[in-house]
Short mmCIF file of N, CA and C in Angstrom, two decimals:
data_model
loop_
_atom_site.label_atom_id
_atom_site.label_comp_id
_atom_site.label_asym_id
_atom_site.label_seq_id
_atom_site.Cartn_x
_atom_site.Cartn_y
_atom_site.Cartn_z
N ALA A 1 9.76 4.86 20.23
CA ALA A 1 8.85 4.51 19.13
C ALA A 1 9.40 3.31 18.35
N ASP A 2 10.73 3.28 18.18
CA ASP A 2 11.31 2.17 17.43
C ASP A 2 11.16 0.83 18.16
N CYS A 3 11.15 0.87 19.51
CA CYS A 3 10.94 -0.38 20.27
C CYS A 3 9.54 -0.89 19.95
N LEU A 4 8.59 0.04 19.85
CA LEU A 4 7.20 -0.34 19.55
C LEU A 4 7.14 -1.03 18.19
N ILE A 5 7.85 -0.46 17.21
CA ILE A 5 7.85 -1.03 15.86
C ILE A 5 8.45 -2.44 15.90
N LEU A 6 9.55 -2.59 16.63
CA LEU A 6 10.20 -3.91 16.72
C LEU A 6 9.25 -4.93 17.34
N MET A 7 8.47 -4.46 18.30
CA MET A 7 7.50 -5.33 18.97
C MET A 7 6.43 -5.80 17.97
N TYR A 8 6.07 -4.89 17.07
CA TYR A 8 5.02 -5.20 16.09
C TYR A 8 5.51 -6.02 14.91
N MET A 9 6.80 -5.92 14.60
CA MET A 9 7.30 -6.47 13.33
C MET A 9 6.89 -7.92 13.07
N ASP A 10 6.94 -8.75 14.11
CA ASP A 10 6.57 -10.15 13.92
C ASP A 10 5.09 -10.32 13.61
N ARG A 11 4.32 -9.27 13.88
CA ARG A 11 2.87 -9.35 13.67
C ARG A 11 2.44 -8.68 12.36
N VAL A 12 3.43 -8.19 11.61
CA VAL A 12 3.11 -7.45 10.38
C VAL A 12 3.75 -8.12 9.16
N SER A 13 2.95 -8.33 8.11
CA SER A 13 3.47 -8.77 6.81
C SER A 13 3.32 -7.59 5.85
N GLY A 14 4.36 -7.35 5.05
CA GLY A 14 4.33 -6.22 4.12
C GLY A 14 3.98 -6.65 2.71
N TYR A 15 3.20 -5.82 2.03
CA TYR A 15 2.80 -6.13 0.65
C TYR A 15 2.93 -4.89 -0.24
N VAL A 16 3.70 -5.04 -1.31
CA VAL A 16 3.79 -4.00 -2.34
C VAL A 16 2.72 -4.31 -3.36
N LEU A 17 1.80 -3.36 -3.58
CA LEU A 17 0.74 -3.57 -4.58
C LEU A 17 1.26 -3.05 -5.92
N ALA A 18 1.46 -3.98 -6.86
CA ALA A 18 2.09 -3.62 -8.13
C ALA A 18 1.28 -4.09 -9.33
N GLY A 19 -0.02 -4.35 -9.12
CA GLY A 19 -0.81 -4.97 -10.18
C GLY A 19 -1.59 -4.04 -11.08
N GLY A 20 -1.34 -2.74 -11.00
CA GLY A 20 -2.10 -1.81 -11.85
C GLY A 20 -1.80 -2.04 -13.32
N GLN A 21 -2.66 -1.51 -14.16
CA GLN A 21 -2.47 -1.75 -15.60
C GLN A 21 -1.47 -0.81 -16.24
N SER A 22 -1.13 0.28 -15.55
CA SER A 22 -0.16 1.25 -16.07
C SER A 22 -0.57 1.77 -17.45
N ALA A 23 -1.88 1.82 -17.70
CA ALA A 23 -2.36 2.22 -19.04
C ALA A 23 -1.90 3.63 -19.39
N ARG A 24 -1.99 4.55 -18.42
CA ARG A 24 -1.63 5.95 -18.71
C ARG A 24 -0.13 6.15 -18.83
N MET A 25 0.65 5.26 -18.21
CA MET A 25 2.11 5.38 -18.28
C MET A 25 2.64 4.83 -19.60
N GLY A 26 1.96 3.82 -20.15
CA GLY A 26 2.41 3.23 -21.41
C GLY A 26 3.42 2.11 -21.21
N GLU A 27 3.91 1.92 -20.00
CA GLU A 27 4.79 0.79 -19.68
C GLU A 27 4.60 0.46 -18.21
N ASP A 28 5.06 -0.70 -17.78
CA ASP A 28 4.82 -1.13 -16.40
C ASP A 28 5.57 -0.23 -15.44
N LYS A 29 4.83 0.60 -14.70
CA LYS A 29 5.50 1.58 -13.85
C LYS A 29 6.21 0.93 -12.66
N ALA A 30 5.78 -0.29 -12.29
CA ALA A 30 6.37 -0.94 -11.13
C ALA A 30 7.87 -1.12 -11.26
N VAL A 31 8.35 -1.31 -12.52
CA VAL A 31 9.78 -1.56 -12.71
C VAL A 31 10.52 -0.32 -13.25
N LEU A 32 9.82 0.82 -13.32
CA LEU A 32 10.51 2.06 -13.68
C LEU A 32 11.36 2.50 -12.48
N SER A 33 12.41 3.26 -12.76
CA SER A 33 13.31 3.68 -11.68
C SER A 33 13.18 5.16 -11.36
N ILE A 34 13.38 5.45 -10.09
CA ILE A 34 13.39 6.84 -9.62
C ILE A 34 14.38 6.89 -8.47
N GLY A 35 15.29 7.83 -8.52
CA GLY A 35 16.30 7.93 -7.47
C GLY A 35 17.14 6.67 -7.37
N GLY A 36 17.38 5.98 -8.50
CA GLY A 36 18.24 4.80 -8.50
C GLY A 36 17.58 3.51 -8.04
N GLN A 37 16.27 3.54 -7.78
CA GLN A 37 15.57 2.32 -7.38
C GLN A 37 14.28 2.20 -8.17
N THR A 38 13.85 0.96 -8.41
CA THR A 38 12.55 0.79 -9.07
C THR A 38 11.45 1.13 -8.07
N PHE A 39 10.27 1.41 -8.59
CA PHE A 39 9.13 1.71 -7.73
C PHE A 39 8.88 0.58 -6.74
N VAL A 40 9.01 -0.66 -7.24
CA VAL A 40 8.78 -1.83 -6.38
C VAL A 40 9.81 -1.87 -5.25
N GLU A 41 11.06 -1.62 -5.58
CA GLU A 41 12.12 -1.65 -4.55
C GLU A 41 11.93 -0.55 -3.51
N ARG A 42 11.55 0.63 -3.98
CA ARG A 42 11.31 1.74 -3.03
C ARG A 42 10.24 1.36 -2.02
N ALA A 43 9.13 0.81 -2.53
CA ALA A 43 8.03 0.43 -1.65
C ALA A 43 8.45 -0.71 -0.72
N ALA A 44 9.18 -1.69 -1.27
CA ALA A 44 9.61 -2.84 -0.46
C ALA A 44 10.56 -2.40 0.65
N ASN A 45 11.46 -1.48 0.34
CA ASN A 45 12.40 -1.00 1.35
C ASN A 45 11.68 -0.29 2.48
N ALA A 46 10.67 0.51 2.13
CA ALA A 46 9.90 1.21 3.16
C ALA A 46 9.15 0.19 4.04
N LEU A 47 8.54 -0.79 3.40
CA LEU A 47 7.77 -1.80 4.14
C LEU A 47 8.67 -2.66 5.03
N SER A 48 9.89 -2.88 4.59
CA SER A 48 10.79 -3.77 5.35
C SER A 48 11.18 -3.17 6.71
N THR A 49 10.90 -1.89 6.90
CA THR A 49 11.20 -1.27 8.20
C THR A 49 10.12 -1.57 9.25
N VAL A 50 8.96 -2.07 8.79
CA VAL A 50 7.87 -2.36 9.74
C VAL A 50 7.41 -3.82 9.68
N ALA A 51 7.87 -4.56 8.67
CA ALA A 51 7.36 -5.93 8.48
C ALA A 51 8.50 -6.93 8.38
N ARG A 52 8.27 -8.11 8.91
CA ARG A 52 9.28 -9.18 8.85
C ARG A 52 9.48 -9.68 7.43
N SER A 53 8.38 -9.74 6.66
CA SER A 53 8.47 -10.23 5.28
C SER A 53 7.80 -9.24 4.35
N VAL A 54 8.28 -9.16 3.12
CA VAL A 54 7.66 -8.29 2.12
C VAL A 54 7.40 -9.11 0.86
N THR A 55 6.17 -9.03 0.37
CA THR A 55 5.75 -9.76 -0.83
C THR A 55 5.21 -8.76 -1.84
N VAL A 56 5.49 -9.00 -3.11
CA VAL A 56 4.97 -8.13 -4.17
C VAL A 56 3.74 -8.79 -4.77
N VAL A 57 2.65 -8.05 -4.88
CA VAL A 57 1.39 -8.58 -5.40
C VAL A 57 1.14 -8.07 -6.81
N GLY A 58 0.93 -9.02 -7.74
CA GLY A 58 0.42 -8.66 -9.06
C GLY A 58 1.40 -8.10 -10.05
N LEU A 59 2.70 -8.21 -9.78
CA LEU A 59 3.69 -7.64 -10.71
C LEU A 59 3.70 -8.44 -12.01
N ARG A 60 3.58 -7.72 -13.14
CA ARG A 60 3.60 -8.42 -14.43
C ARG A 60 4.81 -8.06 -15.28
N GLY A 61 5.53 -7.01 -14.88
CA GLY A 61 6.71 -6.62 -15.65
C GLY A 61 7.88 -7.54 -15.35
N ASN A 62 8.98 -7.33 -16.06
CA ASN A 62 10.18 -8.15 -15.81
C ASN A 62 10.85 -7.68 -14.54
N TYR A 63 11.09 -8.63 -13.65
CA TYR A 63 11.72 -8.29 -12.37
C TYR A 63 12.69 -9.40 -12.02
N ASP A 64 13.94 -9.02 -11.75
CA ASP A 64 14.92 -10.08 -11.45
C ASP A 64 15.50 -9.92 -10.05
N GLY A 65 14.73 -9.29 -9.18
CA GLY A 65 15.20 -9.09 -7.81
C GLY A 65 14.91 -10.28 -6.91
N GLN A 66 15.09 -10.07 -5.62
CA GLN A 66 14.99 -11.15 -4.63
C GLN A 66 13.60 -11.28 -4.01
N LEU A 67 12.71 -10.33 -4.26
CA LEU A 67 11.43 -10.32 -3.56
C LEU A 67 10.51 -11.44 -4.04
N LYS A 68 9.72 -11.94 -3.09
CA LYS A 68 8.71 -12.95 -3.43
C LYS A 68 7.55 -12.25 -4.16
N ILE A 69 7.09 -12.87 -5.24
CA ILE A 69 5.99 -12.26 -6.02
C ILE A 69 4.83 -13.25 -6.08
N ILE A 70 3.63 -12.73 -5.81
CA ILE A 70 2.43 -13.57 -5.97
C ILE A 70 1.48 -12.88 -6.96
N PRO A 71 0.75 -13.66 -7.76
CA PRO A 71 -0.17 -13.05 -8.72
C PRO A 71 -1.44 -12.55 -8.03
N ASP A 72 -2.11 -11.60 -8.67
CA ASP A 72 -3.42 -11.17 -8.16
C ASP A 72 -4.33 -12.38 -8.10
N ALA A 73 -5.13 -12.46 -7.04
CA ALA A 73 -5.99 -13.63 -6.81
C ALA A 73 -7.15 -13.70 -7.81
N LEU A 74 -7.52 -12.56 -8.39
CA LEU A 74 -8.62 -12.52 -9.35
C LEU A 74 -8.13 -11.92 -10.65
N GLU A 75 -8.74 -12.31 -11.74
CA GLU A 75 -8.34 -11.79 -13.05
C GLU A 75 -8.65 -10.30 -13.19
N SER A 76 -9.75 -9.89 -12.56
CA SER A 76 -10.16 -8.49 -12.71
C SER A 76 -9.07 -7.57 -12.18
N ARG A 77 -9.01 -6.42 -12.77
CA ARG A 77 -8.03 -5.43 -12.34
C ARG A 77 -8.68 -4.47 -11.37
N GLY A 78 -7.87 -3.82 -10.61
CA GLY A 78 -8.39 -2.86 -9.64
C GLY A 78 -7.61 -3.01 -8.37
N SER A 79 -7.36 -1.89 -7.70
CA SER A 79 -6.51 -1.93 -6.51
C SER A 79 -7.12 -2.78 -5.41
N ILE A 80 -8.45 -2.89 -5.40
CA ILE A 80 -9.07 -3.70 -4.34
C ILE A 80 -8.70 -5.18 -4.50
N VAL A 81 -8.43 -5.61 -5.74
CA VAL A 81 -8.02 -7.00 -5.97
C VAL A 81 -6.63 -7.23 -5.36
N GLY A 82 -5.76 -6.24 -5.50
CA GLY A 82 -4.43 -6.33 -4.90
C GLY A 82 -4.52 -6.40 -3.38
N LEU A 83 -5.39 -5.58 -2.81
CA LEU A 83 -5.56 -5.59 -1.36
C LEU A 83 -6.15 -6.93 -0.90
N TYR A 84 -7.13 -7.42 -1.63
CA TYR A 84 -7.74 -8.71 -1.30
C TYR A 84 -6.67 -9.82 -1.33
N THR A 85 -5.85 -9.80 -2.37
CA THR A 85 -4.79 -10.82 -2.52
C THR A 85 -3.83 -10.76 -1.33
N ALA A 86 -3.45 -9.53 -0.94
CA ALA A 86 -2.53 -9.36 0.20
C ALA A 86 -3.14 -9.90 1.48
N LEU A 87 -4.39 -9.52 1.75
CA LEU A 87 -5.04 -9.96 2.99
C LEU A 87 -5.25 -11.47 3.01
N ALA A 88 -5.60 -12.04 1.86
CA ALA A 88 -5.83 -13.48 1.78
C ALA A 88 -4.52 -14.25 2.00
N ASP A 89 -3.42 -13.66 1.56
CA ASP A 89 -2.11 -14.31 1.69
C ASP A 89 -1.52 -14.14 3.09
N CYS A 90 -1.92 -13.09 3.76
CA CYS A 90 -1.30 -12.68 5.03
C CYS A 90 -1.50 -13.71 6.13
N GLY A 91 -0.39 -14.13 6.75
CA GLY A 91 -0.46 -15.11 7.83
C GLY A 91 -0.22 -14.49 9.20
N THR A 92 -0.12 -13.16 9.23
CA THR A 92 0.11 -12.47 10.51
C THR A 92 -1.12 -11.65 10.87
N GLU A 93 -1.06 -11.03 12.05
CA GLU A 93 -2.21 -10.25 12.52
C GLU A 93 -2.48 -9.03 11.65
N PHE A 94 -1.41 -8.41 11.16
CA PHE A 94 -1.56 -7.18 10.37
C PHE A 94 -0.92 -7.31 8.99
N ALA A 95 -1.53 -6.63 8.01
CA ALA A 95 -0.93 -6.49 6.68
C ALA A 95 -0.66 -5.01 6.45
N ALA A 96 0.59 -4.68 6.17
CA ALA A 96 0.94 -3.30 5.79
C ALA A 96 1.02 -3.29 4.26
N VAL A 97 0.24 -2.44 3.61
CA VAL A 97 0.24 -2.41 2.15
C VAL A 97 0.70 -1.05 1.65
N LEU A 98 1.40 -1.06 0.53
CA LEU A 98 1.86 0.18 -0.08
C LEU A 98 1.83 0.01 -1.59
N ALA A 99 1.08 0.87 -2.27
CA ALA A 99 1.04 0.83 -3.74
C ALA A 99 2.37 1.34 -4.26
N CYS A 100 2.88 0.66 -5.29
CA CYS A 100 4.22 1.04 -5.78
C CYS A 100 4.21 2.41 -6.46
N ASP A 101 3.02 2.91 -6.83
CA ASP A 101 3.01 4.22 -7.50
C ASP A 101 2.85 5.39 -6.53
N LEU A 102 3.16 5.13 -5.25
CA LEU A 102 3.27 6.20 -4.24
C LEU A 102 4.74 6.24 -3.81
N PRO A 103 5.64 6.70 -4.69
CA PRO A 103 7.07 6.52 -4.45
C PRO A 103 7.64 7.30 -3.26
N PHE A 104 6.88 8.29 -2.76
CA PHE A 104 7.41 9.08 -1.64
C PHE A 104 6.77 8.75 -0.30
N ALA A 105 5.94 7.71 -0.28
CA ALA A 105 5.42 7.22 1.00
C ALA A 105 6.55 6.40 1.61
N ASN A 106 7.13 6.90 2.72
CA ASN A 106 8.40 6.33 3.18
C ASN A 106 8.28 5.55 4.48
N ALA A 107 9.43 5.10 4.96
CA ALA A 107 9.49 4.30 6.18
C ALA A 107 8.89 5.02 7.39
N ASP A 108 9.17 6.32 7.51
CA ASP A 108 8.66 7.08 8.66
C ASP A 108 7.14 7.05 8.70
N LEU A 109 6.53 7.20 7.53
CA LEU A 109 5.07 7.20 7.44
C LEU A 109 4.52 5.82 7.84
N LEU A 110 5.15 4.77 7.35
CA LEU A 110 4.68 3.41 7.68
C LEU A 110 4.86 3.12 9.16
N LYS A 111 5.95 3.59 9.73
CA LYS A 111 6.17 3.39 11.17
C LYS A 111 5.09 4.10 11.98
N GLU A 112 4.73 5.29 11.51
CA GLU A 112 3.68 6.05 12.20
C GLU A 112 2.34 5.30 12.12
N LEU A 113 2.05 4.72 10.97
CA LEU A 113 0.80 3.96 10.80
C LEU A 113 0.77 2.74 11.71
N VAL A 114 1.86 1.97 11.70
CA VAL A 114 1.92 0.77 12.55
C VAL A 114 1.82 1.16 14.02
N GLY A 115 2.53 2.22 14.38
CA GLY A 115 2.54 2.66 15.78
C GLY A 115 1.20 3.17 16.26
N SER A 116 0.34 3.56 15.32
CA SER A 116 -0.95 4.16 15.72
C SER A 116 -2.10 3.16 15.70
N ILE A 117 -1.87 1.93 15.26
CA ILE A 117 -3.02 1.04 15.03
C ILE A 117 -3.69 0.60 16.33
N GLY A 118 -2.91 0.33 17.37
CA GLY A 118 -3.51 -0.01 18.66
C GLY A 118 -4.65 -1.00 18.54
N GLU A 119 -5.84 -0.59 19.01
CA GLU A 119 -7.03 -1.45 18.95
C GLU A 119 -7.85 -1.21 17.68
N PHE A 120 -7.38 -0.32 16.82
CA PHE A 120 -8.14 -0.02 15.60
C PHE A 120 -8.09 -1.18 14.61
N GLU A 121 -8.97 -1.13 13.61
CA GLU A 121 -9.03 -2.19 12.59
C GLU A 121 -8.12 -1.88 11.41
N ALA A 122 -7.79 -0.61 11.25
CA ALA A 122 -6.88 -0.18 10.18
C ALA A 122 -6.26 1.14 10.56
N ALA A 123 -5.15 1.48 9.93
CA ALA A 123 -4.53 2.79 10.09
C ALA A 123 -4.25 3.32 8.69
N MET A 124 -4.73 4.54 8.42
CA MET A 124 -4.56 5.14 7.09
C MET A 124 -4.16 6.60 7.22
N PRO A 125 -3.36 7.10 6.28
CA PRO A 125 -3.06 8.53 6.28
C PRO A 125 -4.12 9.31 5.51
N MET A 126 -4.35 10.55 5.96
CA MET A 126 -5.31 11.41 5.25
C MET A 126 -4.55 12.36 4.34
N GLN A 127 -5.01 12.46 3.10
CA GLN A 127 -4.40 13.38 2.14
C GLN A 127 -4.88 14.81 2.41
N GLN A 128 -4.21 15.77 1.77
CA GLN A 128 -4.58 17.18 1.94
C GLN A 128 -6.02 17.44 1.49
N ASP A 129 -6.53 16.62 0.54
CA ASP A 129 -7.90 16.83 0.05
C ASP A 129 -8.95 16.21 0.97
N GLY A 130 -8.48 15.68 2.12
CA GLY A 130 -9.43 15.14 3.08
C GLY A 130 -9.80 13.68 2.87
N ARG A 131 -9.24 13.08 1.81
CA ARG A 131 -9.55 11.66 1.56
C ARG A 131 -8.50 10.76 2.21
N LEU A 132 -8.94 9.60 2.66
CA LEU A 132 -8.01 8.63 3.22
C LEU A 132 -7.30 7.92 2.06
N GLN A 133 -6.07 7.47 2.30
CA GLN A 133 -5.31 6.74 1.28
C GLN A 133 -5.24 5.27 1.70
N PRO A 134 -6.16 4.43 1.16
CA PRO A 134 -6.21 3.03 1.56
C PRO A 134 -5.10 2.16 0.98
N LEU A 135 -4.29 2.73 0.09
CA LEU A 135 -3.21 1.95 -0.53
C LEU A 135 -1.85 2.22 0.12
N CYS A 136 -1.89 2.96 1.22
CA CYS A 136 -0.70 3.14 2.05
C CYS A 136 -1.26 3.00 3.45
N ALA A 137 -1.40 1.77 3.93
CA ALA A 137 -2.19 1.56 5.14
C ALA A 137 -1.80 0.26 5.83
N VAL A 138 -2.27 0.14 7.07
CA VAL A 138 -2.06 -1.09 7.83
C VAL A 138 -3.44 -1.64 8.18
N TYR A 139 -3.66 -2.92 7.91
CA TYR A 139 -4.96 -3.54 8.13
C TYR A 139 -4.86 -4.70 9.11
N ARG A 140 -5.86 -4.80 10.00
CA ARG A 140 -5.97 -5.97 10.87
C ARG A 140 -6.63 -7.06 10.01
N ARG A 141 -5.86 -8.07 9.68
CA ARG A 141 -6.25 -9.02 8.65
C ARG A 141 -7.62 -9.66 8.85
N ASP A 142 -7.86 -10.23 10.04
CA ASP A 142 -9.08 -11.02 10.23
C ASP A 142 -10.36 -10.19 10.15
N VAL A 143 -10.25 -8.92 10.52
CA VAL A 143 -11.43 -8.03 10.47
C VAL A 143 -11.63 -7.49 9.05
N CYS A 144 -10.52 -7.15 8.40
CA CYS A 144 -10.62 -6.44 7.12
C CYS A 144 -10.92 -7.34 5.93
N LEU A 145 -10.41 -8.57 5.96
CA LEU A 145 -10.63 -9.47 4.82
C LEU A 145 -12.12 -9.68 4.51
N PRO A 146 -12.97 -9.96 5.51
CA PRO A 146 -14.41 -10.13 5.19
C PRO A 146 -15.04 -8.87 4.58
N HIS A 147 -14.61 -7.69 5.04
CA HIS A 147 -15.13 -6.44 4.46
C HIS A 147 -14.75 -6.33 2.98
N VAL A 148 -13.50 -6.65 2.68
CA VAL A 148 -13.04 -6.57 1.29
C VAL A 148 -13.77 -7.61 0.43
N GLU A 149 -14.00 -8.79 0.99
CA GLU A 149 -14.74 -9.81 0.25
C GLU A 149 -16.17 -9.35 -0.05
N ARG A 150 -16.78 -8.64 0.90
CA ARG A 150 -18.15 -8.13 0.67
C ARG A 150 -18.16 -7.07 -0.42
N ILE A 151 -17.12 -6.21 -0.42
CA ILE A 151 -17.04 -5.18 -1.47
C ILE A 151 -16.89 -5.87 -2.84
N LEU A 152 -16.06 -6.90 -2.89
CA LEU A 152 -15.83 -7.61 -4.16
C LEU A 152 -17.10 -8.30 -4.65
N ALA A 153 -17.99 -8.65 -3.73
CA ALA A 153 -19.23 -9.34 -4.12
C ALA A 153 -20.24 -8.37 -4.73
N LYS A 154 -19.98 -7.06 -4.58
CA LYS A 154 -20.91 -6.05 -5.14
C LYS A 154 -20.33 -5.47 -6.42
N ASP A 155 -21.08 -4.53 -6.99
CA ASP A 155 -20.62 -3.92 -8.25
C ASP A 155 -19.68 -2.74 -8.02
N ASN A 156 -19.83 -2.08 -6.88
CA ASN A 156 -19.00 -0.90 -6.62
C ASN A 156 -17.71 -1.32 -5.93
N TRP A 157 -16.61 -1.31 -6.70
CA TRP A 157 -15.33 -1.77 -6.17
C TRP A 157 -14.45 -0.64 -5.66
N ARG A 158 -15.03 0.55 -5.50
CA ARG A 158 -14.20 1.68 -5.08
C ARG A 158 -13.64 1.41 -3.68
N LEU A 159 -12.33 1.45 -3.59
CA LEU A 159 -11.65 1.13 -2.35
C LEU A 159 -11.88 2.21 -1.30
N GLN A 160 -12.22 3.40 -1.76
CA GLN A 160 -12.41 4.53 -0.85
C GLN A 160 -13.47 4.22 0.23
N GLN A 161 -14.43 3.38 -0.11
CA GLN A 161 -15.52 3.08 0.83
C GLN A 161 -15.03 2.29 2.05
N LEU A 162 -13.87 1.65 1.92
CA LEU A 162 -13.37 0.81 3.00
C LEU A 162 -13.16 1.61 4.28
N GLY A 163 -12.68 2.84 4.13
CA GLY A 163 -12.43 3.69 5.29
C GLY A 163 -13.66 3.91 6.16
N SER A 164 -14.83 3.93 5.53
CA SER A 164 -16.06 4.19 6.31
C SER A 164 -16.61 2.91 6.94
N LEU A 165 -16.11 1.75 6.51
CA LEU A 165 -16.59 0.48 7.06
C LEU A 165 -15.78 0.01 8.26
N LEU A 166 -14.59 0.57 8.41
CA LEU A 166 -13.68 0.12 9.46
C LEU A 166 -13.47 1.19 10.52
N ARG A 167 -13.03 0.75 11.70
CA ARG A 167 -12.59 1.72 12.71
C ARG A 167 -11.13 2.03 12.38
N VAL A 168 -10.92 3.25 11.88
CA VAL A 168 -9.61 3.61 11.33
C VAL A 168 -8.88 4.61 12.22
N SER A 169 -7.62 4.31 12.49
CA SER A 169 -6.73 5.29 13.10
C SER A 169 -6.24 6.17 11.96
N ILE A 170 -6.57 7.46 12.02
CA ILE A 170 -6.21 8.37 10.92
C ILE A 170 -5.02 9.22 11.32
N ILE A 171 -3.99 9.19 10.49
CA ILE A 171 -2.87 10.09 10.75
C ILE A 171 -2.83 11.14 9.64
N ARG A 172 -2.31 12.30 9.99
CA ARG A 172 -2.26 13.40 9.02
C ARG A 172 -0.80 13.79 8.78
N PRO A 173 -0.18 13.16 7.78
CA PRO A 173 1.24 13.46 7.52
C PRO A 173 1.42 14.91 7.07
N VAL A 174 2.59 15.45 7.35
CA VAL A 174 2.90 16.82 6.95
C VAL A 174 3.15 16.84 5.44
N GLY A 175 2.65 17.90 4.79
CA GLY A 175 2.94 18.08 3.37
C GLY A 175 2.16 17.17 2.44
N VAL A 176 2.47 17.27 1.15
CA VAL A 176 1.75 16.48 0.14
C VAL A 176 2.65 15.49 -0.59
N ARG A 177 3.94 15.63 -0.39
CA ARG A 177 4.89 14.81 -1.14
C ARG A 177 4.59 13.31 -1.01
N TRP A 178 4.31 12.86 0.21
CA TRP A 178 4.08 11.43 0.46
C TRP A 178 2.94 10.86 -0.38
N SER A 179 1.95 11.74 -0.70
CA SER A 179 0.74 11.25 -1.38
C SER A 179 0.81 11.39 -2.90
N MET A 180 1.96 11.82 -3.42
CA MET A 180 2.07 11.97 -4.87
C MET A 180 1.94 10.61 -5.54
N ASN A 181 0.97 10.55 -6.47
CA ASN A 181 0.67 9.31 -7.17
C ASN A 181 1.22 9.45 -8.59
N VAL A 182 2.01 8.49 -9.04
CA VAL A 182 2.66 8.59 -10.35
C VAL A 182 1.98 7.65 -11.35
N ASN A 183 1.24 8.23 -12.28
CA ASN A 183 0.50 7.44 -13.26
C ASN A 183 0.84 7.74 -14.71
N THR A 184 1.43 8.91 -14.95
CA THR A 184 1.66 9.34 -16.35
C THR A 184 3.14 9.70 -16.53
N PRO A 185 3.60 9.74 -17.79
CA PRO A 185 4.99 10.15 -18.03
C PRO A 185 5.31 11.54 -17.45
N ALA A 186 4.34 12.46 -17.51
CA ALA A 186 4.57 13.81 -16.95
C ALA A 186 4.77 13.74 -15.45
N GLU A 187 3.93 12.94 -14.77
CA GLU A 187 4.07 12.78 -13.31
C GLU A 187 5.39 12.08 -12.98
N MET A 188 5.81 11.20 -13.86
CA MET A 188 7.09 10.50 -13.67
C MET A 188 8.25 11.50 -13.69
N LEU A 189 8.21 12.42 -14.62
CA LEU A 189 9.27 13.44 -14.71
C LEU A 189 9.30 14.29 -13.45
N THR A 190 8.12 14.69 -12.98
CA THR A 190 8.02 15.48 -11.74
C THR A 190 8.61 14.69 -10.57
N ALA A 191 8.29 13.41 -10.51
CA ALA A 191 8.76 12.56 -9.41
C ALA A 191 10.28 12.42 -9.44
N ILE A 192 10.84 12.28 -10.64
CA ILE A 192 12.30 12.14 -10.76
C ILE A 192 12.96 13.43 -10.27
N GLU A 193 12.39 14.58 -10.63
CA GLU A 193 12.93 15.87 -10.16
C GLU A 193 12.83 15.94 -8.62
N MET A 194 11.68 15.52 -8.08
CA MET A 194 11.48 15.56 -6.61
C MET A 194 12.46 14.64 -5.89
N ALA A 195 12.75 13.50 -6.51
CA ALA A 195 13.63 12.52 -5.86
C ALA A 195 15.05 13.05 -5.74
N ASP A 196 15.40 13.95 -6.64
CA ASP A 196 16.75 14.51 -6.62
C ASP A 196 16.91 15.60 -5.56
N LYS A 197 15.78 16.07 -5.03
CA LYS A 197 15.87 17.19 -4.09
C LYS A 197 16.17 16.70 -2.69
#
């Protein structure tokens, strides 16, 4: 499986989506730390196992690390803007994206997604609630960018609809830990406890 990943690496660009408003957290969650690493670093480290390059999209907090940062392409907020920015920037066949507020989506999960894409247009994991997670996914750039542009041209920017527009390789990761989304101080405390286990 690792040979397969190495074969794909040159064809994959990694993007950490860090442009959320963090309104419920009260501070920029991208630069908060958990398990000794910031959310951005955790996501970047996971992505670096499947992608030759990793870029951070939309980070507005103070960051003094080595990663390349690009601003969101549009002023409007919303995760679809981060995805659009990543796909528009991507110079390879595939873009692997990971939202920084999914701190337990790890390298193994990303390797599984990349390894499963084959002829599909995207690869996404399915959560326990039956919904696809489009912010921890691998996209075939040339096919997916026009779809995202069409969504942006309409009023409904819900990213969830993307899964029904594309031919998606769906993987079902074990457990729920990978899909934990950290948006509030209470969720942050839970995540810190989980990281220690």
